[in-house]
Coordinates of C-alpha atoms and ligand atoms in Angstrom, one line a residue:
X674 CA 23.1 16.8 -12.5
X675 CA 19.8 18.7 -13.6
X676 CA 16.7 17.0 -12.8
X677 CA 13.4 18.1 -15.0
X678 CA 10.6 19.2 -13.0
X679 CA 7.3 17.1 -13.8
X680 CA 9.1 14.9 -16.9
X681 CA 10.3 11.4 -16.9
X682 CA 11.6 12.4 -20.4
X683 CA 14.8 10.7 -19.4
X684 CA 14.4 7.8 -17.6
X685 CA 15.6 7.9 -14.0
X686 CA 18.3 5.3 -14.3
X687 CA 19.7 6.9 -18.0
X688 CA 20.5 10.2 -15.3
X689 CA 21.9 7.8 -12.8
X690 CA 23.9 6.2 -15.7
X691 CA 25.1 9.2 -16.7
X692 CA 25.8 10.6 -13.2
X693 CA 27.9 7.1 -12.8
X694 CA 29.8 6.4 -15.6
X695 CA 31.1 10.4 -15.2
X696 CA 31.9 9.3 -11.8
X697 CA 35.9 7.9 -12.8
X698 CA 36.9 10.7 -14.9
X699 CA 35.7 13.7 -12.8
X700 CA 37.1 14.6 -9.7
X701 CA 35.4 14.1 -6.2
X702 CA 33.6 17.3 -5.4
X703 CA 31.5 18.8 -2.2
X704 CA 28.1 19.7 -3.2
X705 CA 29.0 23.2 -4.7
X706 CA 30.9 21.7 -7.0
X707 CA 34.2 22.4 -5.9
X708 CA 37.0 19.9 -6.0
X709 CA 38.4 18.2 -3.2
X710 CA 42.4 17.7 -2.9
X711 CA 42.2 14.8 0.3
X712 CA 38.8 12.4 1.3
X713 CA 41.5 10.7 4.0
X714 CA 43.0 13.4 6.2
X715 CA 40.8 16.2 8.2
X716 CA 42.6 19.1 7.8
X717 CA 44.5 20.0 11.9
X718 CA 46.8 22.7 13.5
X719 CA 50.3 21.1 12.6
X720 CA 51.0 17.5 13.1
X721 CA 49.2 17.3 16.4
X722 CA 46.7 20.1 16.9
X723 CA 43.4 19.8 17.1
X724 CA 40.9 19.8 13.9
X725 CA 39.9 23.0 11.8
X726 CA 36.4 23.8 11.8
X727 CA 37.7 25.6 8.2
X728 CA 37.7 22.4 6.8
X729 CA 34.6 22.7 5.0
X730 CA 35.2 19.4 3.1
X731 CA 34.5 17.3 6.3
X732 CA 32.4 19.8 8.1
X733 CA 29.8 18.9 4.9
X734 CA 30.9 15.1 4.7
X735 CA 29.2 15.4 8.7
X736 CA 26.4 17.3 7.9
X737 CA 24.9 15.2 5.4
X738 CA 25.7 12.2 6.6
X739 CA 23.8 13.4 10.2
X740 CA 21.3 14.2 8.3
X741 CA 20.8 11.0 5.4
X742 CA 17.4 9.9 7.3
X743 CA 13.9 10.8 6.7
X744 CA 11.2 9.5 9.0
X745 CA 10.6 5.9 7.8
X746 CA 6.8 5.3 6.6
X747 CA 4.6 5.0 9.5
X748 CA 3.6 1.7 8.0
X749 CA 4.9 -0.5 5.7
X750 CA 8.4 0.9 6.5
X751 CA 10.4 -2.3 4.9
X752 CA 9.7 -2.7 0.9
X753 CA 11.2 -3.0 -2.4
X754 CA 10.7 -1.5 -5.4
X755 CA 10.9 -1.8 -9.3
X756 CA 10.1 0.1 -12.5
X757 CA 8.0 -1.5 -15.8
X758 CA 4.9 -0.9 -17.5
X759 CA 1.4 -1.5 -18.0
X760 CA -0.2 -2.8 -21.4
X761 CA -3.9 -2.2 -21.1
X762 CA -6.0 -4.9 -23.2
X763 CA -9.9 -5.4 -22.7
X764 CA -11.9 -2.7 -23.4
X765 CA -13.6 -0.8 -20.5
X766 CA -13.6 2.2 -22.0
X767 CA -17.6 2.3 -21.8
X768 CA -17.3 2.9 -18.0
X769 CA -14.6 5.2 -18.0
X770 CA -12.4 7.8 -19.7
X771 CA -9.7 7.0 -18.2
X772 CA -6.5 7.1 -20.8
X773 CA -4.6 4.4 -19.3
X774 CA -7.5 2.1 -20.0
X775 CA -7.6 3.1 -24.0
X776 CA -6.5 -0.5 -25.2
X777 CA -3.2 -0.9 -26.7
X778 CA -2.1 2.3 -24.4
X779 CA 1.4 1.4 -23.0
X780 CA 1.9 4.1 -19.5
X781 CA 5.4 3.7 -17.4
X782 CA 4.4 2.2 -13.6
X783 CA 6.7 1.9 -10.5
X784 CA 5.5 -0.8 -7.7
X785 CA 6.4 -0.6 -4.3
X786 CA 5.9 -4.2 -2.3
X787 CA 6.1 -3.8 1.4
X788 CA 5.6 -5.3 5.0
X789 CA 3.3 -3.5 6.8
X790 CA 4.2 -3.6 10.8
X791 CA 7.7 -3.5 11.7
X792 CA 10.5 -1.3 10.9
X793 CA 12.7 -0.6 7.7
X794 CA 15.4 -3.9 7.4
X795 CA 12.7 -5.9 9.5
X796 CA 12.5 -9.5 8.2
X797 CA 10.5 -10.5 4.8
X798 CA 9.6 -13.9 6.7
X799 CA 6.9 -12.6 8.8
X800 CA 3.4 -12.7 8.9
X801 CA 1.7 -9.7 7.6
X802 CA -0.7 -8.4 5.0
X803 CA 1.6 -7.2 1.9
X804 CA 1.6 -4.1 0.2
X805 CA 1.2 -3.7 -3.4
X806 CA 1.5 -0.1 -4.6
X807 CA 1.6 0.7 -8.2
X808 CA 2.3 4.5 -9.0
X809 CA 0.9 4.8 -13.0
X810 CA 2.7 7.5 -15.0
X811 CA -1.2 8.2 -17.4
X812 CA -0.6 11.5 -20.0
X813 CA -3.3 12.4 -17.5
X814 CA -1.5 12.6 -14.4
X815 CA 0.0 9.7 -12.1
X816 CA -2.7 7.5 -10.7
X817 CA -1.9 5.1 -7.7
X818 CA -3.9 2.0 -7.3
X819 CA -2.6 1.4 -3.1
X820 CA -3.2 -2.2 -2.5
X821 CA -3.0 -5.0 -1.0
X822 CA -1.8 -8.9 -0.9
X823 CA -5.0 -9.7 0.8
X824 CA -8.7 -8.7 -0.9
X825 CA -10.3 -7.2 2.3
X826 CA -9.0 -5.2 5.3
X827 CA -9.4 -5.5 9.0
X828 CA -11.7 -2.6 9.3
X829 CA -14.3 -0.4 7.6
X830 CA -14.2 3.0 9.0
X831 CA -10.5 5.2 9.0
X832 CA -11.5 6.2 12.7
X833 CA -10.5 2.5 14.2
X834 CA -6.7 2.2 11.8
X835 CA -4.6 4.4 14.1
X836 CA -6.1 2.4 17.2
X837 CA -5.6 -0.6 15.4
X838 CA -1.5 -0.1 14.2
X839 CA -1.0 1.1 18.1
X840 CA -2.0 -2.4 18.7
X841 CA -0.5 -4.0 16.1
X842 CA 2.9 -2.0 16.7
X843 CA 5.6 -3.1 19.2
X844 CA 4.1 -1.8 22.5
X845 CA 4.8 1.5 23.5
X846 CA 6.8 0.3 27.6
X847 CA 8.6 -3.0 25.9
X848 CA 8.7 -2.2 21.9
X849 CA 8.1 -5.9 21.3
X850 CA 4.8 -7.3 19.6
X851 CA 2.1 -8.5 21.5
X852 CA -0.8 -10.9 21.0
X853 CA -2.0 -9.9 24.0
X854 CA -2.3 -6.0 22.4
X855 CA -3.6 -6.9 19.4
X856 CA -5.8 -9.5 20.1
X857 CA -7.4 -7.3 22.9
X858 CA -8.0 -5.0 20.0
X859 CA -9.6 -6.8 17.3
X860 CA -11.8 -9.1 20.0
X861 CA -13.6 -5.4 20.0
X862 CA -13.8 -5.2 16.0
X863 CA -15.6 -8.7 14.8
X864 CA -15.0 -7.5 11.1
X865 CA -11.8 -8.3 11.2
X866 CA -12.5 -12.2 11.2
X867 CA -12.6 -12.2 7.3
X868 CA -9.1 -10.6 7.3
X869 CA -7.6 -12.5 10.2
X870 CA -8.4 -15.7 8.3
X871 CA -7.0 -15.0 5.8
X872 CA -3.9 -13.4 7.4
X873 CA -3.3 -16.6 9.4
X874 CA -3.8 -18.7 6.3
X875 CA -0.2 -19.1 4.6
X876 CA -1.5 -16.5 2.5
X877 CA -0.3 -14.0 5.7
X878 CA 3.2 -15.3 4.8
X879 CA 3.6 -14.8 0.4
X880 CA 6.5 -17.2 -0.9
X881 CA 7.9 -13.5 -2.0
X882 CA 6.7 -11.1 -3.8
X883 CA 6.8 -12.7 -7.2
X884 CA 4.4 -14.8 -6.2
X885 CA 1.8 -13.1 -5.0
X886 CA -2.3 -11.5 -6.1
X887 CA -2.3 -8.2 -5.6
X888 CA -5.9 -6.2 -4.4
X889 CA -7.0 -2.5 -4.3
X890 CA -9.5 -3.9 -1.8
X891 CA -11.9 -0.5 -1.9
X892 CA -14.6 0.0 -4.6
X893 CA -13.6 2.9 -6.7
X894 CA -15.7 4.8 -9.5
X895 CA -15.1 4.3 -12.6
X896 CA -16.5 7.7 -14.4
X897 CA -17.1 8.3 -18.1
X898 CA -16.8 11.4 -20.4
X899 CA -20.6 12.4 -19.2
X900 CA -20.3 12.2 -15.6
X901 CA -22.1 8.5 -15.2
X902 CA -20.1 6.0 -12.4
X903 CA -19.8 2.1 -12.3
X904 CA -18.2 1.0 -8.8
X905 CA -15.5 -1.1 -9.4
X906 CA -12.9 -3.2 -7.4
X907 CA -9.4 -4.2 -8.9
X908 CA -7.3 -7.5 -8.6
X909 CA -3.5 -8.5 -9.8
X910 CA -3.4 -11.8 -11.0
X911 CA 0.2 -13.2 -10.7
X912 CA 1.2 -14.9 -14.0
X913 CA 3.7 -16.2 -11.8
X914 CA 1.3 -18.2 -9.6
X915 CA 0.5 -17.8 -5.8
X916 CA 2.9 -19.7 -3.4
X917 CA 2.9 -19.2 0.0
X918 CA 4.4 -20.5 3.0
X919 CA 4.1 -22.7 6.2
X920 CA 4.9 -21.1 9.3
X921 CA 7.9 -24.0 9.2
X922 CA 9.4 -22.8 5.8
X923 CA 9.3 -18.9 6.9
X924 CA 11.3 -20.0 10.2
X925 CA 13.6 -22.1 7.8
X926 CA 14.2 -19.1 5.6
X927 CA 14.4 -16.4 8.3
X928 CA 17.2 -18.2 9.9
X929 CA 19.3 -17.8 6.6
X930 CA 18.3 -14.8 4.9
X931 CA 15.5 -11.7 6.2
X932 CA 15.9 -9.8 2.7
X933 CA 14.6 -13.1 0.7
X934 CA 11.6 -11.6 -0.9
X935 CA 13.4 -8.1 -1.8
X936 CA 16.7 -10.4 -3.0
X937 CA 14.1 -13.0 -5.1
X938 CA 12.8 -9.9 -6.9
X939 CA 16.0 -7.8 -8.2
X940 CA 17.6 -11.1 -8.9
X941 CA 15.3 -12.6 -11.3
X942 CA 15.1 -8.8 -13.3
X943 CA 18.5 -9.4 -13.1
X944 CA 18.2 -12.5 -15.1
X945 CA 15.6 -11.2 -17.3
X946 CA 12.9 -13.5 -15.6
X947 CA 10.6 -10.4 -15.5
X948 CA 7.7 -10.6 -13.4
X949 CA 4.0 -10.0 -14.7
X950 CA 0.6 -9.4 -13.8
X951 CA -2.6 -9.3 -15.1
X952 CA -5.4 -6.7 -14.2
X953 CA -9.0 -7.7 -13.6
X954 CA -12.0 -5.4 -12.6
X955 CA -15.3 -6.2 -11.1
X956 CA -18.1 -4.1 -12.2
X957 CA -21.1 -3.5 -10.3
X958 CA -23.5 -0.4 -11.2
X959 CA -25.2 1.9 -8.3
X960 CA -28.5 0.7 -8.7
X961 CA -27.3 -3.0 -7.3
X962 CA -25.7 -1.5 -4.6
X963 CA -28.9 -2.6 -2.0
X964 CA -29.0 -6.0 -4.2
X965 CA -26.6 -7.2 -1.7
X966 CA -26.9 -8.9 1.9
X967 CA -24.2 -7.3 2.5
X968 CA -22.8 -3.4 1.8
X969 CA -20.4 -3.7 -1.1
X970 CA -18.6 -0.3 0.2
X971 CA -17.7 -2.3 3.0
X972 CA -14.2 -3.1 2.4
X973 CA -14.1 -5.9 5.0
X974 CA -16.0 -7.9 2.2
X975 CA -15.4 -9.4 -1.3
X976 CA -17.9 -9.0 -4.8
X977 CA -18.9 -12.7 -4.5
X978 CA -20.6 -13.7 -8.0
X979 CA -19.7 -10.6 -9.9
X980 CA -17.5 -11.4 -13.2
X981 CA -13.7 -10.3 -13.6
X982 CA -13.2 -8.5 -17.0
X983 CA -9.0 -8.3 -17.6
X984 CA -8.0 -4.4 -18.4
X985 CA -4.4 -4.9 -18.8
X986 CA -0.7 -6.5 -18.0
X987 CA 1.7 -5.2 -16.0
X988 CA 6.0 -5.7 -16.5
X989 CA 8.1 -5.1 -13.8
X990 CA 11.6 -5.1 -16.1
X991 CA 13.9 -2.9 -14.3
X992 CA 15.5 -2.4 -10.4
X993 CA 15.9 1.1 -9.3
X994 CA 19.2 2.6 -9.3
X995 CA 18.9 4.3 -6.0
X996 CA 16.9 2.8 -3.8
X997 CA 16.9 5.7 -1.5
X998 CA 15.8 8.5 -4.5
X999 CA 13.2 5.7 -6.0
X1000 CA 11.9 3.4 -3.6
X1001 CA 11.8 5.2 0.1
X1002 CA 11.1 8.6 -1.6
X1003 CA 7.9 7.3 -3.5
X1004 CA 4.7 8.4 -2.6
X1005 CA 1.5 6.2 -3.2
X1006 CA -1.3 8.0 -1.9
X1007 CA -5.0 6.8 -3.1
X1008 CA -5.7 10.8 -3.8
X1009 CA -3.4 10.5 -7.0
X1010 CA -6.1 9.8 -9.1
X1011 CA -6.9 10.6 -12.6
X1012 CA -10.3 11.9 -14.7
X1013 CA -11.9 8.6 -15.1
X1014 CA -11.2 7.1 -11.3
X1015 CA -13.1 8.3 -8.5
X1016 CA -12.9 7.4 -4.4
X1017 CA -16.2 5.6 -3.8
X1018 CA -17.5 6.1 -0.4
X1019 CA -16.2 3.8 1.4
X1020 CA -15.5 5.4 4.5
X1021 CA -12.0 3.6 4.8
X1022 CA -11.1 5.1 1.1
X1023 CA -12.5 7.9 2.2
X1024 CA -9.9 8.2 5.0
X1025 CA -6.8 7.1 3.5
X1026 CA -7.3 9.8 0.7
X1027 CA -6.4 12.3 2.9
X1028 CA -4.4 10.2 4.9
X1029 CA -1.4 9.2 2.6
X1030 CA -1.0 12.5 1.1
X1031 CA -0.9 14.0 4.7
X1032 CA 1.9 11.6 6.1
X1033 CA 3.8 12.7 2.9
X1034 CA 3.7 16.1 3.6
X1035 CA 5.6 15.4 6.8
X1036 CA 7.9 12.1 5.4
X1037 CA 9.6 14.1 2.1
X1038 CA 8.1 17.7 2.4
X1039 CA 5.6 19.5 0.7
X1040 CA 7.4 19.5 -2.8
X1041 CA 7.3 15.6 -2.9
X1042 CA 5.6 15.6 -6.1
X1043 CA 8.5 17.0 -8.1
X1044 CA 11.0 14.5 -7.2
X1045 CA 11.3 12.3 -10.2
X1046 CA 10.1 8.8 -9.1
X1047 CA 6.6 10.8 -8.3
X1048 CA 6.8 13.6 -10.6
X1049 CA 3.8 13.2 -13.3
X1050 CA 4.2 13.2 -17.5
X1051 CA 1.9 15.3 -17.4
X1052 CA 3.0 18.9 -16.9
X1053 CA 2.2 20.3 -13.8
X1054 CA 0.1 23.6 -13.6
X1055 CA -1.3 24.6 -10.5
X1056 CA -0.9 28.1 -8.6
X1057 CA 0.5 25.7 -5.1
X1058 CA 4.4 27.2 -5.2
X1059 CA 7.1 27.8 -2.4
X1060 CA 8.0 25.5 0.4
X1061 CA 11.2 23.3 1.2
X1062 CA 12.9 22.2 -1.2
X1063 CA 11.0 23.6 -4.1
X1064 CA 13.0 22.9 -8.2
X1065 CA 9.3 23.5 -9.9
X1066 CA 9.2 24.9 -13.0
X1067 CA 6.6 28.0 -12.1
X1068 CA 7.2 31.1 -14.0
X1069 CA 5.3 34.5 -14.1
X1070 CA 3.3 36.7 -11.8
X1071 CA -0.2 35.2 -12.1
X1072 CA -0.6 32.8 -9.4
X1073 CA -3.8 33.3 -8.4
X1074 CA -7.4 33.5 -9.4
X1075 CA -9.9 35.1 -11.0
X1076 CA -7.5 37.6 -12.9
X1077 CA -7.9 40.0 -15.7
X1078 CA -5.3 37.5 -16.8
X1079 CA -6.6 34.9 -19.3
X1080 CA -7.3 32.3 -16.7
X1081 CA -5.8 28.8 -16.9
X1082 CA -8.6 26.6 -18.4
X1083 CA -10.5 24.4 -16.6
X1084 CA -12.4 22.5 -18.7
X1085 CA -16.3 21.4 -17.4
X1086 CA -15.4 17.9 -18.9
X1087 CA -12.9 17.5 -15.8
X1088 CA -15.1 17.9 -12.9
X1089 CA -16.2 15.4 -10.4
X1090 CA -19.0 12.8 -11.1
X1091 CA -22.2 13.7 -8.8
X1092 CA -23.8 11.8 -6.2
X1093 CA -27.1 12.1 -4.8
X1094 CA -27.6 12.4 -1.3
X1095 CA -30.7 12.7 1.5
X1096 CA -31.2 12.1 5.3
X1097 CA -28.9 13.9 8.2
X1098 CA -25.4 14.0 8.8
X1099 CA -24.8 10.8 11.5
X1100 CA -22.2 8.8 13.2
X1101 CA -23.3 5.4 12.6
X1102 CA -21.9 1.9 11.9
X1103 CA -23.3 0.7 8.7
X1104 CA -26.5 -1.3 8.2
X1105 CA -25.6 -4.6 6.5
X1106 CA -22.4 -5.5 8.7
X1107 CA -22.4 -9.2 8.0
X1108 CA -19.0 -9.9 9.9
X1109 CA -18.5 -13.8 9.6
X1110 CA -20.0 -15.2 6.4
X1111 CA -17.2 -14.6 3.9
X1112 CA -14.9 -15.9 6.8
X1113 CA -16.4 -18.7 7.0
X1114 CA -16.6 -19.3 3.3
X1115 CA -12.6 -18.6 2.9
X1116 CA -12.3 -21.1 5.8
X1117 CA -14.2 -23.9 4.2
X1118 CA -12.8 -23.1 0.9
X1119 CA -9.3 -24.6 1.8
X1120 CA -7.6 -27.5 1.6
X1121 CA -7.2 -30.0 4.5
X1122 CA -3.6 -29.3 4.9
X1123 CA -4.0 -25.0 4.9
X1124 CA -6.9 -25.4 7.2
X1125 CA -4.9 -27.6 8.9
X1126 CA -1.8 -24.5 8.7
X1127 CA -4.4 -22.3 9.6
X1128 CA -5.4 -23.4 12.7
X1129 CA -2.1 -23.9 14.2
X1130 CA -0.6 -20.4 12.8
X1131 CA -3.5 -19.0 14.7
X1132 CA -3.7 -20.8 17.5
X1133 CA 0.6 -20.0 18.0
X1134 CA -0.4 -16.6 18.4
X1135 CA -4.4 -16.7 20.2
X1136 CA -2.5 -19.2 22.9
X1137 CA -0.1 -16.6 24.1
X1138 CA -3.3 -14.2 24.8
X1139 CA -3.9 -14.3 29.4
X1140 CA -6.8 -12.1 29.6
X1141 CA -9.7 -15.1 28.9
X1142 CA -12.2 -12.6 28.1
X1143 CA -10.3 -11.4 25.3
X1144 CA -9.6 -15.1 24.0
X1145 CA -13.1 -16.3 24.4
X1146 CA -14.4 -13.2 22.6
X1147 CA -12.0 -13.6 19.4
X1148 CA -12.2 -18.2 19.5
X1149 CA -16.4 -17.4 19.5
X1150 CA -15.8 -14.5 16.3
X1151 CA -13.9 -17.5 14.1
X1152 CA -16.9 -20.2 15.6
X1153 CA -19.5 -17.8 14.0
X1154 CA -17.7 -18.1 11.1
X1155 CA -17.7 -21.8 10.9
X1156 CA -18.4 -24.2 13.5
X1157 CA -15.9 -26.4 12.6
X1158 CA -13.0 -24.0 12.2
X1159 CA -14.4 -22.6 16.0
X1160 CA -14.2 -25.9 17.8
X1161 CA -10.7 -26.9 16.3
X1162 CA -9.0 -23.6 17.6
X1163 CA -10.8 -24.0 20.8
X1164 CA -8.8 -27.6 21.1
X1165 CA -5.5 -26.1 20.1
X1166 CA -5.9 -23.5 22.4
X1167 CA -7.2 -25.9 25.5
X1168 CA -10.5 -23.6 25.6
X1169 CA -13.5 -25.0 26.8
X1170 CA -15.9 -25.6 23.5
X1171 CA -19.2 -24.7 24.7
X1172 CA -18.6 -21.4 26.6
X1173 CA -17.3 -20.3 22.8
X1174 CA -20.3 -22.1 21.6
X1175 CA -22.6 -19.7 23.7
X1176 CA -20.8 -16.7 23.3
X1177 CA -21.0 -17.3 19.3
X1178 CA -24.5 -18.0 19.6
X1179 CA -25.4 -14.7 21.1
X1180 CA -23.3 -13.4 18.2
X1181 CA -25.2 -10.8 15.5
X1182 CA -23.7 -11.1 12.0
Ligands
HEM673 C1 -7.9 4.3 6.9 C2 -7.1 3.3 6.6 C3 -5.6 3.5 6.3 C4 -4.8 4.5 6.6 C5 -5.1 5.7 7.4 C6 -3.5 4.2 6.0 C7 -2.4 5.0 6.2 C8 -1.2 4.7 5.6 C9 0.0 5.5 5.7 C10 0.0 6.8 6.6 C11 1.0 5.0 5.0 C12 2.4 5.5 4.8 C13 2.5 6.3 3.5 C14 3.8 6.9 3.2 O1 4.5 7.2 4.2 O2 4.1 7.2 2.0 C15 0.5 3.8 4.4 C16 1.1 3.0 3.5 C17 0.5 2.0 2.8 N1 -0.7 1.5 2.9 FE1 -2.1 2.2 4.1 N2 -3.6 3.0 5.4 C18 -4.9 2.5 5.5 C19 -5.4 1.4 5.0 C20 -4.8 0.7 4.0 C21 -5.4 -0.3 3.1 C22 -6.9 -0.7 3.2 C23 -4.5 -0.8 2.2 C24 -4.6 -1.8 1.1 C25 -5.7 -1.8 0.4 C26 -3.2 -0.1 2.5 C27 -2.1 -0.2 1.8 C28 -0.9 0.5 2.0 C29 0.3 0.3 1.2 C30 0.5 -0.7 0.1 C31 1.2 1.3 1.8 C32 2.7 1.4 1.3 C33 2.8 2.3 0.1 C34 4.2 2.4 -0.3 O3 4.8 1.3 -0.7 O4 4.8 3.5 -0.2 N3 -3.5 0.8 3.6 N4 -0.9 3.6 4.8

């Protein structure tokens, strides 16, 4: 089967089909191409001699089967995927000239939903932050909007998030997951009270992924034809609804099934019942950036007050074929991004964009881009070549630059938006960090009975923690947030209330 290099012209699954439904009629091969006369019997000296090392047939059936593994994804090893499309509606094309914004513009997507902490075939049940990756097949290049479940994140700055998955991880002398670890962790990082909150709320454990938001969580820039930037922030709105559940319901489910979120989403494509979103975008120009009490770049934070305008709705209408070609071999990585969409600087953005595109170097290989599921419409054209594994389509002698060659154009149109700068370089936290508020807001924001879930899902996990500096530091982060939501945990967890009254107090938001 020949695979075009940088062209979805036929769909990944029409190859598949034809690769299958050739599957009865032609005889089993190795991967030359040559037939093979027995798949039962290894070839051996006589009726009992040893095995011939001439029988190349199983000599390859070993090889490739030792070698059918990749690294798994450092995190958010266990996740599903499916392919669809994106309508966009709503016009934003003021802000940016992004094609896949032009209304009426229909671009091909694959989403990858994911787990984040534990391992590949880990179970669906448990409580994590969900990943939401949508790869966007523009006439401009793939663009990949890398989100989230949840609207902020733990942290601000891409120096703390290997620190902070170590902790999170099963530890390194028992490989089990420990409160104790991670809780030791965060009681150093009181941004993280927003996002804990809302991890521990049932919204840490999504009825599946159906039913779920979905968040880029970062600003980004939207740029238009002349180089001028709005920063904007971008939310999935599940036209299925959001339903999430109690720590009682997860346990009820993972006793059953721990593939119930991946099962609920191929089955209802299956039926037809496809799933849809609908994208919003917040818009906030740069000169209201110092508007805010708080730093709007700070991903540990949500654009309270600022209006959603809907771009767009996404269908997911079709599974994958081969999981293993389409879903593990994706790669999301917030640096695919197309003229139009800009990293803002956000210092965690700023991280992750060379982050993901790193780790895929290493996972697939440096030709990762010209497998299928992540090759671009867009014909590729650079002067990168070589490299494992390399089917590109790069002909001639040219590939470099300048040339007495007619260059490749580069039109001036294309280049990056510009941002003024002054002072020193510095290694600094930020000025507005403003680490409870929004925690305490999403806290009283809830219903009786999900504070109620709230409190006890966190205090399962913040009453296995010994070391009581470590719990009196983290119960004092949530009582900043909101007294009420401090003393209750302090109950559950049989702390004393006013020593996490007087730690709180000497708290600075
Ligand atoms: C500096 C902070 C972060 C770093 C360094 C980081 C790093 C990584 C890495 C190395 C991967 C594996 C990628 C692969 O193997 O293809 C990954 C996956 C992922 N990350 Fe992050 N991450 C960060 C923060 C975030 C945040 C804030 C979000 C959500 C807004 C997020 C969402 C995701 C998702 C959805 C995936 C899975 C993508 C897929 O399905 O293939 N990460 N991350």
């Amino acid at each position: 089967m020949r695979i075009l290099h940088s062209s979805l012209a036929l769909p990944l699954s029409a190859l598949l089909c034809i690769a299958s439904s050739a599957d009865a009629q032609q005889p089993l091969t190795r991967d030359n191409g040559a037939p093979v006369g027995d798949n039962q019997n290894s070839q051996t000296a006589g009726p009992d001699g040893p095995v011939l090392l001439q029988d190349v047939h199983l000599i390859q059936k070993l090889q490739r089967f030792d070698r059918e593994r990749v690294p798994e994804r450092v995190v958010h090893a266990r996740g599903t995927g499916a392919h669809g499309e994106f309508v966009a509606a709503g016009d934003i094309t003021r802000y940016t000239r992004a094609k896949v914004f032009a209304p009426g513009t229909t671009t091909a997507v694959f989403v990858r939903f994911s787990t984040v902490i534990h391992g590949n075939h880990s179970p669906e049940t448990l409580r994590d932050p969900r990943g939401f990756a949508t790869k966007f097949y523009t006439n401009e290049g793939n663009w990949d909007l890398v989100g989230n479940n949840l609207p902020v994140f733990f942290i601000r700055d891409a120096m703390k998030f290997p620190d902070m998955v170590h902790s999170l991880k099963p530890a390194p002398d028992t490989n089990l997951q420990d409160p104790n670890r991670f809780f030791d962790f965060f009681s150093h990082v009181p941004e993280s009270t927003h996002m804990l909150t809302r991890l521990y709320s049932d919204l840490g454990t999504p009825a599946s992924y159906r039913f779920m938001d979905g968040n880029g969580v970062h600003a980004y820039k939207l740029v238009d034809a002349n180089g001028a930037y709005v920063y904007a922030k971008f939310r999935w709105d599940s036209r299925q609804g959001e339903k999430n559940l109690s720590a009682a319901e997860a346990a009820k489910i993972q006793s059953s099934s721990f593939n119930h979120a991946s099962l609920d989403l191929i089955e209802a494509i299956k039926r037809g019942e496809y799933p849809q979103w609908d994208l919003y975008v917040q818009i906030v120009q740069p000169e209201q950036l110092d508007k805010f009490d708080f730093d709007p770049l700070d991903p540990t934070k949500i654009w309270t007050d600022i209006p959603e305008t809907k771009v767009g709705t996404m269908t997911l209408n079709r599974n994958p074929a081969n999981v293993f070609q389409e879903t593990e071999q994706s790669a999301f990585a917030p640096a695919n991004l197309v003229p139009g969409i800009e990293p803002s600087e956000d210092r965690l953005l700023q991280g992750r964009v060379f982050s993901y595109a790193d780790t895929q170097l290493h996972r697939i290989g440096p030709n990762a881009h010209q497998l299928p599921i992540n090759a671009s419409n867009a014909a590729v054209n650079s002067n990168n070549q070589d490299g494992r594994s390399n089917a590109g389509a790069r002909t001639g002698t040219v590939n470099y630059e300048p040339s007495r060659m007619p260059p490749k154009r580069q039109p001036a149109e294309y280049r990056y938006s510009q941002l003024s700068l002054s002072g020193t370089t510095q290694q600094a936290r930020i000025a507005k960090t403003l680490n409870f508020r929004q925690a305490g807001e999403f806290y009283r924001s809830l219903s009786a009975a999900e504070q109620k879930n709230l409190i006890a899902n966190l205090a399962g996990d913040l009453g296995q923690v010994r070391d009581d500096a470590t719990l009196y530091a983290m119960l004092s982060h949530f009582q900043k947030a909101d007294a009420d939501y401090g003393e209750r945990l302090s109950r559950a967890v049989k702390a004393e209330p006013a020593r996490v009254r007087s730690l709180a107090a000497a708290l600075v938001e």
